[in-house]
Amino acid sequence: MAQNTRTVPAGTPTNVTQKHNKGGIGESILRPDGTLKVTGEFAYSSDMWHEDMLWGQTLRSTVAHAEIVSIDISEALAMPGVYSVLTYDDLPAEMKNYGLEIQDTPVLAHGRVRHHGEPVALVAADHPETARRAAAKIKIDYRELPLVTDEASALAPDAPLIHEGRDDHHIGHVPHPNIVHRQPIIRGNVEEARKRADVIVEGEYTFGMQDQAFLGPESGLAVPSEDGGVELYVATQWLHSDLQQIAPVLGLPPEKVRMTLSGVGGAFGGREDISMQIHACLLALATNKPVKIVYNRFESFFGHVHRHPAKLYYEHGATKDGKLTHMKCKIVLDGGAYASASPAVVGNASSLSVGPYVLEDVDIEAIALYTNNPPCGAMRGFGAVQACFAYEAQMDKLAAKLGMDPVEFRQLNAMEMGTVMPTGQVVDAPAPVAELLRRVKARPLPPERQWESAGENADVRALPGGLSNTTHGEGVVRGVGYAVGIKNVGFSEGFDDYSTARVRLEVINGEPVAMVHTAMAEVGQGGITVHTQIARTELGVTQVTIHPADTQVGSAGSTSASRQTYMTGGAVKNTCEAVREALLEIGRRKNGSYHPAWATAELLLEGGKVVTDGGEVLADIADILENEAIDLELEFRHAATEPFDLVTGQGNGHVQYTFAAHRAVVEVDTELGLVKVVELATAQDVGKALNMLSVVGQIQGGTTQGLGVAIMEEIIVDPKTAKVRNPSFTDYLIPTILDTPTIPVDVLELADPKAPYGLRGMGEAPTLSSTPAVIAAIRQATGLEINKTPIRPEALTGTL
């Protein structure tokens, strides 16, 4: 059973206008979609249906790098039930590429394919099986080309260029065209600082390719409209970004591509990029019929980006009394065949590569490569996850070499409010790193060898191997490990990060009702619940309706970067405040001459009424509005960030920082190489918990994803062919309920005075430190130096 505690230190500002509306900010109200989802009644995008719709199918490349010599679609077109077959030559507009930051991804492969599973042709048919069979009849003649699969083959003098003739804005700042982006960060003087070090440790770390493994595969429905445009109902993370990429390749103005969010079955970054959106629209416009595309699980592994695998090379120094002297590192991220979010991932990896520690002398370089491996992009904690795995291993190495407790060593070097980051940015909000570590360490440890004390009632699930009955405890040893991480919140490096909210307040059946309309993608994080709570708190109403997310309202940005509660929540709060002021102005006009309290500024809205700060009721909201409605749409922005200098890496690049710490307790069967994670205790500062139930759920979910990459999750790419070897949940393993440990959560609320309600974006931080904590515990249990994720049984038994 998971537990949580809540701590708000005395005197901590919460930046909240306190109102007492049922279901408002600070309450743990249930999600309106929760019951529907667990009972199977919720409508996901894959459930959509149109009476006369066709089914779309994508034909994907069977090789990773090859010239397309010819494509023969004649047999596919001749099949009964097939309405359309499209290739690159059938694309309607001059713009035939798309991309999040760099438009380097072709809608359909042209000239050559660059990775296994790249889309080459599309089919629309009256039945999904007909579409699949027709796609299989398309004949493609490939002439295979040399592969680029790693740093050595990508940067060799004679390396094949993945993208010839690059003209994007990054090319002038990289030493080789196969580098997507490079970000150095130089501060202080590492060579001089090294002379002060009494101990120096080095490490080379390998981080595997992780899949987002969301439950609902990519799906959507495109419906042609009478004006020549198209309506797209789709599961995505960012409606307006999709729109900006879709419209140009369809040859349509943005207003003719109308997008509505459909039920999303998880995302974690994997839906930031386009998958089937353009393909469904192309087929719908070509056939003038609705077209539905639903990937199966196999295709889903090829249909979205993954977490960047990485090689990380670190050097740290410290004095004999435990103070860090310097850090030097190089981080090499494999971005795969197309850019996706690689530039942003590089920026995060480099700027957060030091971790939550005070270091004045650093020499950092992070790069992302173009290769023929699967494209990689955003995944929960992107860039910061890979770096945290390496720097936390380094902290353990330093502590061991100095003979210090690993937690005390971290606390000695922990950053705090006022610390200067390696980028020169000053941390201007609470940074309780040492306190988070203290809390996880102080928590009582779970009992050891529980299966022995339970006798006949032993729960075999407590053993490594669990229900497989692989052991009865012989060869099983315990380990305890710690880790802490730092994650940025929001879009960074000068990106114009904003969100929009429309709020309408009106009277329906005699009761004031608020309607909140944003383009925020609800992907399971609970944003619609928070928006309801904000509206109740700010407008003093009980009834709140959430309008379906679509592109008929301004952009809400992506549901990523731990930003939505801060940004779109901030937009809802901002707009509700404006609606409240408009309501009070109407009230003053109607009632001001009758009661002097209307002249004061501190009127509150509670329970559908206007009241003074002393509790005196002045009027009903419904009476003030009568037949009127207040309808406003406003944007919300945070303080501006700036790009990192491309030579020194200096710049105020991030909006906010968030922190989490973990203590992992593991049992390891050293004979079989099996691991049972018994507990993953977590402490995290969330600024202000708007809904504690959701906060704890997010922390536990992120923690479990970090556990997965520590001991089981990895997409295996054959180095000889660059083909994915395990595109299914049979071979790509994710944690189940039997693998998930107890996750006690300790929540701190140290308000960020710049943020709405003092909140701190918190969805990604627990994914960082859970991975290195688990691996540190396994190291402690076995005495092995483990520098790769995930840990496989053969690495623990010496049979690797």
Coordinates of C-alpha atoms in Angstrom, one line a residue, residues 82-589:
V82 CA -9.1 -0.5 -52.3
Y83 CA -9.9 3.2 -52.8
S84 CA -6.5 4.8 -52.9
V85 CA -2.8 4.1 -52.8
L86 CA -0.4 7.0 -52.2
T87 CA 3.3 7.5 -52.5
Y88 CA 5.6 10.5 -52.2
D89 CA 4.8 11.5 -55.8
D90 CA 1.1 11.9 -54.9
L91 CA 1.6 14.4 -52.2
P92 CA -0.4 17.5 -53.0
A93 CA 1.8 20.4 -51.8
E94 CA 5.3 21.7 -52.4
M95 CA 6.0 21.2 -48.7
K96 CA 6.6 17.5 -48.3
N97 CA 8.5 17.4 -45.0
Y98 CA 7.5 18.2 -41.4
G99 CA 9.2 18.2 -37.9
L100 CA 9.0 19.7 -34.4
E101 CA 12.1 21.9 -34.7
I102 CA 13.7 20.9 -38.0
Q103 CA 11.5 20.0 -41.0
D104 CA 13.6 17.1 -42.0
T105 CA 11.1 14.2 -41.9
P106 CA 9.4 13.3 -45.2
V107 CA 5.7 12.6 -45.1
L108 CA 6.5 9.5 -47.2
A109 CA 10.0 8.3 -48.0
H110 CA 11.5 9.8 -51.2
G111 CA 14.7 8.7 -52.9
R112 CA 15.8 6.6 -49.9
V113 CA 14.7 5.3 -46.5
R114 CA 16.8 6.2 -43.4
H115 CA 15.5 3.9 -40.7
H116 CA 13.7 0.6 -40.3
G117 CA 10.0 1.1 -40.3
E118 CA 9.9 4.4 -42.2
P119 CA 6.6 5.1 -44.0
V120 CA 6.8 4.6 -47.8
A121 CA 3.2 4.2 -49.0
L122 CA -0.4 4.6 -47.9
V123 CA -3.5 2.5 -48.6
A124 CA -7.2 3.3 -48.0
A125 CA -9.7 0.4 -48.2
D126 CA -13.2 -0.5 -47.0
H127 CA -11.9 -3.0 -44.4
P128 CA -8.7 -3.0 -42.3
E129 CA -7.7 -6.4 -43.4
T130 CA -8.1 -5.4 -47.1
A131 CA -5.9 -2.4 -46.4
R132 CA -3.2 -4.6 -44.8
R133 CA -3.3 -7.1 -47.7
A134 CA -3.1 -4.4 -50.3
A135 CA -0.1 -2.8 -48.6
A136 CA 1.6 -6.1 -48.6
K137 CA 1.2 -6.3 -52.4
I138 CA 3.1 -3.1 -53.0
K139 CA 6.5 -4.0 -54.5
I140 CA 9.5 -1.9 -53.5
D141 CA 13.0 -2.5 -54.9
Y142 CA 15.6 -1.3 -52.4
R143 CA 19.4 -0.9 -53.0
E144 CA 20.9 -1.0 -49.5
L145 CA 23.4 1.6 -48.4
P146 CA 26.1 1.6 -45.7
L147 CA 24.8 2.1 -42.2
V148 CA 25.5 4.7 -39.6
T149 CA 24.7 3.2 -36.2
D150 CA 27.0 4.8 -33.5
E151 CA 29.3 7.7 -32.8
A152 CA 32.3 6.2 -34.6
S153 CA 30.4 5.5 -37.8
A154 CA 28.5 8.8 -37.7
L155 CA 31.6 11.0 -37.3
A156 CA 34.1 9.1 -39.4
P157 CA 35.7 11.3 -42.1
D158 CA 34.0 9.2 -44.8
A159 CA 30.7 8.6 -43.0
P160 CA 27.6 8.5 -45.1
L161 CA 25.6 11.7 -44.5
I162 CA 22.1 10.9 -43.2
H163 CA 20.9 14.3 -44.4
E164 CA 22.9 15.8 -47.3
G165 CA 22.7 19.5 -47.9
R166 CA 21.3 20.5 -44.5
D167 CA 20.1 24.0 -44.3
D168 CA 18.6 24.2 -40.8
H169 CA 19.8 26.8 -38.3
H170 CA 21.9 24.3 -36.3
I171 CA 24.3 23.3 -39.1
G172 CA 26.6 26.2 -38.5
H173 CA 27.3 25.2 -34.9
V174 CA 28.2 21.6 -35.3
P175 CA 31.5 20.1 -36.4
H176 CA 29.9 17.4 -38.6
P177 CA 26.7 17.2 -40.6
N178 CA 25.7 14.0 -38.8
I179 CA 25.5 16.0 -35.6
V180 CA 21.9 17.3 -35.1
H181 CA 22.9 19.8 -32.4
R182 CA 25.8 20.5 -30.0
Q183 CA 25.7 22.4 -26.8
P184 CA 28.8 23.2 -24.8
I185 CA 28.8 24.7 -21.3
I186 CA 32.0 26.2 -20.0
R187 CA 32.2 27.9 -16.6
G188 CA 35.3 28.5 -14.5
N189 CA 38.6 26.7 -15.1
V190 CA 38.5 22.9 -14.9
E191 CA 42.2 22.5 -15.3
E192 CA 43.0 24.7 -12.4
A193 CA 40.2 23.2 -10.3
R194 CA 41.6 19.7 -11.0
K195 CA 44.8 20.7 -9.1
R196 CA 42.8 21.2 -6.0
A197 CA 41.2 17.7 -6.1
D198 CA 42.4 15.1 -3.7
V199 CA 40.4 12.4 -5.5
I200 CA 39.3 12.1 -9.1
V201 CA 36.8 9.5 -10.4
E202 CA 35.9 8.8 -14.0
G203 CA 33.1 6.8 -15.5
E204 CA 31.7 5.8 -18.8
Y205 CA 27.9 5.1 -18.8
T206 CA 25.5 3.6 -21.3
F207 CA 21.8 4.4 -21.2
G208 CA 19.5 2.1 -23.3
M209 CA 16.7 3.2 -25.6
Q210 CA 13.4 3.3 -23.7
D211 CA 9.9 3.2 -25.2
Q212 CA 7.1 5.4 -23.9
A213 CA 4.9 2.2 -23.9
F214 CA 1.7 4.0 -23.7
L215 CA -1.4 1.8 -23.6
G216 CA -3.3 3.3 -26.4
P217 CA -1.6 2.9 -29.8
E218 CA -1.6 5.8 -32.3
S219 CA -5.0 6.3 -33.9
G220 CA -7.3 9.0 -35.4
L221 CA -10.1 9.8 -37.7
A222 CA -9.9 12.3 -40.6
V223 CA -13.2 13.5 -42.1
P224 CA -13.2 15.6 -45.3
S225 CA -15.4 18.8 -45.1
E226 CA -17.5 20.6 -47.6
D227 CA -15.2 23.6 -47.9
G228 CA -12.3 21.4 -49.1
G229 CA -10.7 21.2 -45.7
V230 CA -10.5 18.3 -43.2
E231 CA -11.5 17.6 -39.6
L232 CA -9.1 15.5 -37.7
Y233 CA -10.0 13.7 -34.4
V234 CA -6.8 12.5 -32.9
A235 CA -4.9 11.5 -29.7
T236 CA -2.0 13.9 -29.5
Q237 CA 0.0 16.0 -27.0
W238 CA -0.1 19.3 -28.9
L239 CA -2.9 20.2 -31.2
H240 CA -1.5 23.5 -32.5
S241 CA 1.9 22.1 -33.2
D242 CA 0.3 19.3 -35.2
L243 CA -1.7 21.8 -37.1
Q244 CA 1.4 23.9 -38.0
Q245 CA 3.0 20.7 -39.4
I246 CA -0.1 19.2 -41.1
A247 CA -1.6 22.2 -43.0
P248 CA 1.5 23.0 -45.2
V249 CA 1.9 19.4 -46.5
L250 CA -1.8 19.2 -47.3
G251 CA -1.6 22.5 -49.2
L252 CA -4.4 23.9 -47.0
P253 CA -4.6 27.1 -44.9
P254 CA -4.6 26.4 -41.1
E255 CA -8.3 27.4 -40.8
K256 CA -9.3 24.6 -43.1
V257 CA -7.6 21.9 -40.9
R258 CA -9.8 21.7 -37.8
M259 CA -8.5 19.5 -35.0
T260 CA -10.2 18.0 -32.0
L261 CA -8.6 16.0 -29.2
S262 CA -9.9 12.5 -28.8
G263 CA -9.4 10.2 -25.9
V264 CA -5.6 9.7 -25.3
G265 CA -4.4 6.4 -23.8
G266 CA -1.1 7.8 -22.4
A267 CA 1.7 9.8 -24.1
F268 CA 4.9 10.4 -22.0
G269 CA 6.4 12.4 -25.0
G270 CA 5.7 9.8 -27.6
R271 CA 2.8 11.7 -29.1
E272 CA 4.6 15.1 -29.5
D273 CA 5.6 14.1 -33.0
I274 CA 3.3 13.5 -36.0
S275 CA 2.5 9.8 -36.5
M276 CA -0.7 9.0 -38.5
Q277 CA -2.2 12.5 -38.6
I278 CA -1.0 13.6 -42.0
H279 CA -1.5 10.1 -43.5
A280 CA -5.1 10.0 -42.5
C281 CA -5.8 13.5 -43.8
L282 CA -4.1 12.7 -47.1
L283 CA -6.2 9.6 -47.6
A284 CA -9.4 11.4 -46.6
L285 CA -8.9 14.2 -49.1
A286 CA -7.8 11.7 -51.8
T287 CA -11.0 9.6 -51.4
N288 CA -13.4 12.2 -50.1
K289 CA -14.3 9.8 -47.4
P290 CA -13.6 9.6 -43.7
V291 CA -10.5 7.6 -43.0
K292 CA -9.5 5.9 -39.7
I293 CA -6.0 4.7 -38.9
V294 CA -5.3 2.6 -35.9
Y295 CA -1.8 1.2 -35.3
N296 CA -1.4 -2.3 -33.9
R297 CA 1.2 -2.7 -31.1
F298 CA 3.9 -3.8 -33.5
E299 CA 3.5 -0.8 -35.8
S300 CA 3.3 1.5 -32.8
F301 CA 6.9 0.7 -31.9
F302 CA 7.8 2.1 -35.3
G303 CA 5.3 4.9 -35.4
H304 CA 6.7 7.1 -32.6
V305 CA 10.0 8.3 -31.3
H306 CA 11.7 6.8 -28.3
R307 CA 14.0 8.0 -25.5
H308 CA 17.5 8.7 -26.7
P309 CA 20.0 6.1 -25.9
A310 CA 23.2 7.7 -24.7
K311 CA 26.9 7.3 -23.9
L312 CA 28.0 9.5 -21.1
Y313 CA 31.7 10.2 -20.1
Y314 CA 32.2 11.9 -16.8
E315 CA 35.1 13.1 -14.6
H316 CA 34.6 14.5 -11.1
G317 CA 37.0 15.7 -8.5
A318 CA 36.6 16.4 -4.8
T319 CA 38.7 17.5 -1.8
K320 CA 39.4 15.1 1.0
D321 CA 36.7 16.8 3.1
G322 CA 34.1 16.0 0.4
K323 CA 33.7 19.3 -1.5
L324 CA 33.3 18.9 -5.3
T325 CA 36.1 20.7 -7.2
H326 CA 35.2 20.2 -10.8
M327 CA 33.3 18.2 -13.4
K328 CA 34.0 17.4 -17.0
C329 CA 31.6 15.4 -19.2
K330 CA 30.7 14.5 -22.7
I331 CA 27.2 13.3 -23.5
V332 CA 26.5 11.6 -26.8
L333 CA 22.8 11.1 -27.6
D334 CA 21.6 8.9 -30.5
G335 CA 18.8 10.9 -32.2
G336 CA 18.2 8.4 -34.9
A337 CA 17.3 9.2 -38.5
Y338 CA 15.3 12.5 -37.9
A339 CA 15.7 15.4 -35.6
S340 CA 12.4 15.4 -33.6
A341 CA 13.1 17.1 -30.3
S342 CA 16.8 16.3 -30.2
P343 CA 18.0 19.9 -30.0
A344 CA 15.9 20.5 -26.9
V345 CA 17.0 17.1 -25.4
V346 CA 20.6 18.2 -25.9
G347 CA 19.9 21.5 -24.2
N348 CA 18.4 19.8 -21.2
A349 CA 21.1 17.1 -21.0
S350 CA 23.9 19.7 -21.0
S351 CA 22.4 22.3 -18.7
L352 CA 21.3 19.7 -16.1
S353 CA 24.4 17.5 -16.4
V354 CA 25.9 18.6 -13.1
G355 CA 22.8 17.6 -11.2
P356 CA 21.5 19.4 -8.1
Y357 CA 25.0 20.2 -6.8
V358 CA 27.2 23.3 -6.4
L359 CA 30.0 23.3 -8.9
E360 CA 31.8 26.4 -10.2
D361 CA 34.2 24.8 -12.6
V362 CA 32.7 22.7 -15.4
D363 CA 33.5 21.7 -19.0
I364 CA 30.4 20.1 -20.6
E365 CA 29.6 19.0 -24.1
A366 CA 26.4 17.4 -25.3
I367 CA 25.6 16.3 -28.8
A368 CA 22.9 14.4 -30.6
L369 CA 23.7 12.3 -33.7
Y370 CA 21.9 11.5 -36.8
T371 CA 22.1 7.7 -37.4
N372 CA 20.1 5.0 -39.1
N373 CA 18.6 3.9 -35.8
P374 CA 15.0 4.6 -34.9
P375 CA 14.2 8.3 -34.4
C376 CA 14.3 9.5 -30.8
G377 CA 12.7 12.5 -29.2
A378 CA 10.7 13.5 -26.2
M379 CA 10.2 11.1 -23.3
R380 CA 9.3 12.0 -19.7
G381 CA 12.3 13.9 -18.2
F382 CA 14.1 14.0 -21.6
G383 CA 17.8 14.6 -21.5
A384 CA 17.8 15.0 -17.7
V385 CA 17.1 11.3 -17.1
Q386 CA 20.2 10.2 -19.0
A387 CA 22.4 12.7 -17.2
C388 CA 21.0 11.8 -13.7
F389 CA 21.9 8.2 -14.2
A390 CA 25.6 9.2 -14.8
Y391 CA 26.1 12.0 -12.3
E392 CA 24.5 10.0 -9.5
A393 CA 26.8 7.0 -10.2
Q394 CA 29.7 9.5 -10.0
M395 CA 28.5 10.7 -6.6
D396 CA 28.5 7.2 -5.2
K397 CA 32.0 6.6 -6.6
L398 CA 33.3 9.8 -5.0
A399 CA 31.7 9.0 -1.6
A400 CA 33.2 5.5 -1.7
K401 CA 36.6 6.7 -2.5
L402 CA 36.5 9.3 0.3
G403 CA 35.0 6.8 2.8
M404 CA 31.9 9.0 3.2
D405 CA 28.2 8.2 3.6
P406 CA 26.7 8.7 0.1
V407 CA 23.8 10.7 1.4
E408 CA 26.0 13.0 3.6
F409 CA 28.3 13.5 0.6
R410 CA 25.4 14.6 -1.5
Q411 CA 24.0 16.9 1.2
L412 CA 27.4 18.5 1.6
N413 CA 27.4 19.6 -2.0
A414 CA 23.7 20.1 -2.4
M415 CA 22.5 23.2 -4.2
E416 CA 20.0 25.6 -2.5
M417 CA 18.1 28.8 -3.3
G418 CA 20.7 31.3 -4.6
T419 CA 23.0 28.7 -6.2
V420 CA 24.4 29.6 -9.6
M421 CA 23.8 27.0 -12.2
P422 CA 26.6 26.0 -14.7
T423 CA 24.7 28.2 -17.2
G424 CA 25.1 31.2 -15.0
Q425 CA 21.4 31.2 -14.0
V426 CA 20.6 31.9 -10.4
V427 CA 18.2 29.5 -8.7
D428 CA 15.5 31.9 -7.4
A429 CA 13.1 29.6 -5.7
P430 CA 13.4 27.0 -2.9
A431 CA 15.8 24.1 -3.8
P432 CA 15.4 21.7 -0.8
V433 CA 17.9 19.1 -2.1
A434 CA 19.5 18.3 1.2
E435 CA 16.1 18.1 3.0
L436 CA 14.7 15.7 0.4
L437 CA 17.7 13.4 0.9
R438 CA 17.3 13.6 4.7
R439 CA 13.7 12.6 4.4
V440 CA 14.2 9.5 2.3
K441 CA 17.1 8.3 4.5
A442 CA 15.2 8.9 7.7
R443 CA 12.3 6.7 6.6
P444 CA 12.3 3.2 8.4
L445 CA 13.6 0.4 6.2
P446 CA 11.2 -2.4 5.3
P447 CA 11.8 -5.7 7.2
E448 CA 14.6 -7.9 5.8
R449 CA 14.0 -11.4 4.4
Q450 CA 10.3 -11.3 5.0
W451 CA 9.8 -14.7 3.4
E452 CA 11.8 -16.4 6.2
S453 CA 9.8 -14.9 9.1
A454 CA 6.5 -15.7 7.5
G455 CA 7.1 -19.4 7.5
E456 CA 4.3 -21.3 5.7
N457 CA 2.5 -18.0 5.1
A458 CA 5.5 -16.6 3.1
D459 CA 4.6 -14.4 0.3
V460 CA 6.8 -15.6 -2.6
R461 CA 6.1 -12.3 -4.4
A462 CA 8.7 -10.8 -2.0
L463 CA 11.4 -12.9 -3.6
P464 CA 13.3 -12.2 -6.8
G465 CA 11.6 -14.1 -9.5
G466 CA 8.3 -13.7 -7.6
L467 CA 5.6 -16.2 -8.6
S468 CA 8.0 -18.1 -10.8
N469 CA 9.2 -19.8 -7.6
T470 CA 12.9 -19.6 -8.7
T471 CA 14.4 -19.4 -5.3
H472 CA 13.5 -19.8 -1.6
G473 CA 16.0 -17.1 -0.5
E474 CA 19.4 -18.8 -1.0
G475 CA 21.8 -16.4 -2.7
V476 CA 19.5 -13.4 -2.1
V477 CA 21.1 -10.3 -0.7
R478 CA 19.7 -6.8 0.1
G479 CA 21.0 -3.5 -1.2
V480 CA 20.0 0.1 -0.4
G481 CA 20.7 3.0 -2.8
Y482 CA 20.0 6.7 -3.0
A483 CA 19.7 9.3 -5.7
V484 CA 18.4 12.8 -6.3
G485 CA 17.7 14.7 -9.5
I486 CA 17.0 18.1 -10.9
K487 CA 14.6 18.8 -13.8
N488 CA 13.6 22.0 -15.6
V489 CA 9.9 23.0 -16.0
G490 CA 8.5 24.4 -19.2
F491 CA 9.8 25.2 -22.6
S492 CA 13.3 26.6 -22.4
E493 CA 16.0 28.5 -24.2
G494 CA 14.0 31.5 -25.4
F495 CA 11.0 29.5 -26.8
D496 CA 7.8 31.5 -26.7
D497 CA 6.1 29.5 -24.0
Y498 CA 2.5 30.5 -23.5
S499 CA -1.0 29.1 -23.1
T500 CA -4.5 30.3 -23.8
A501 CA -7.7 29.8 -21.9
R502 CA -11.3 30.8 -22.7
V503 CA -13.7 31.1 -19.8
R504 CA -17.4 31.8 -20.0
L505 CA -19.6 32.6 -17.0
E506 CA -23.3 32.5 -17.5
V507 CA -26.5 31.5 -15.8
I508 CA -28.2 28.2 -16.7
N509 CA -31.4 27.1 -15.1
G510 CA -30.9 29.8 -12.5
E511 CA -27.4 28.6 -11.5
P512 CA -24.1 30.2 -12.4
V513 CA -22.0 27.9 -14.5
A514 CA -18.5 28.3 -15.8
M515 CA -17.2 26.8 -19.0
V516 CA -13.4 26.4 -19.5
H517 CA -12.1 26.0 -23.0
T518 CA -8.4 25.3 -23.7
A519 CA -6.5 23.3 -26.3
M520 CA -4.7 21.4 -23.5
A521 CA -4.2 17.7 -24.3
E522 CA -5.5 15.6 -21.4
V523 CA -3.2 12.6 -21.7
G524 CA -3.9 11.2 -18.2
Q525 CA -2.2 13.8 -16.1
G526 CA -5.4 15.1 -14.6
G527 CA -5.4 18.6 -16.1
I528 CA -9.1 18.7 -16.7
T529 CA -9.6 18.1 -13.0
V530 CA -7.3 20.9 -12.0
H531 CA -9.0 23.3 -14.4
T532 CA -12.3 22.5 -12.7
Q533 CA -10.7 23.2 -9.3
I534 CA -9.2 26.5 -10.4
A535 CA -12.5 27.7 -11.8
R536 CA -14.4 26.8 -8.7
T537 CA -11.8 28.5 -6.5
E538 CA -11.5 31.7 -8.6
L539 CA -15.2 32.1 -9.6
G540 CA -17.0 30.7 -6.6
V541 CA -19.2 28.4 -8.6
T542 CA -19.9 24.7 -8.2
Q543 CA -20.8 23.8 -11.8
V544 CA -17.9 23.8 -14.2
T545 CA -18.0 22.4 -17.7
I546 CA -14.8 21.6 -19.5
H547 CA -15.1 22.2 -23.3
P548 CA -13.5 19.6 -25.5
A549 CA -9.9 20.6 -26.5
D550 CA -9.6 21.7 -30.1
T551 CA -8.0 24.3 -32.3
Q552 CA -10.9 26.7 -32.2
V553 CA -9.2 28.3 -29.1
G554 CA -5.6 29.5 -28.9
S555 CA -2.7 27.2 -28.3
A556 CA -2.1 25.6 -24.9
G557 CA 1.4 24.3 -25.9
S558 CA 2.4 20.7 -25.4
T559 CA 1.4 18.5 -22.6
S560 CA 5.1 17.9 -21.8
A561 CA 8.0 19.4 -19.9
S562 CA 5.9 19.4 -16.6
R563 CA 4.4 22.6 -17.9
Q564 CA 0.7 22.2 -18.2
T565 CA -0.5 22.9 -14.7
Y566 CA 1.9 25.9 -14.5
M567 CA 1.0 27.2 -18.0
T568 CA -2.5 26.2 -18.9
G569 CA -3.5 26.2 -15.2
G570 CA -2.0 29.6 -15.1
A571 CA -4.0 30.6 -18.1
V572 CA -7.2 29.4 -16.6
K573 CA -6.5 31.2 -13.4
N574 CA -5.6 34.4 -15.2
T575 CA -8.7 34.3 -17.3
C576 CA -10.9 33.4 -14.4
E577 CA -9.5 36.4 -12.5
A578 CA -10.4 38.7 -15.5
V579 CA -13.9 37.2 -15.6
R580 CA -14.3 37.7 -11.9
E581 CA -13.3 41.4 -12.2
A582 CA -15.8 41.8 -15.1
L583 CA -18.5 40.3 -12.9
L584 CA -17.7 42.5 -10.0
E585 CA -17.8 45.6 -12.3
I586 CA -21.3 44.6 -13.5
G587 CA -22.2 44.1 -9.8
R588 CA -20.9 47.6 -8.9
R589 CA -22.9 49.2 -11.7

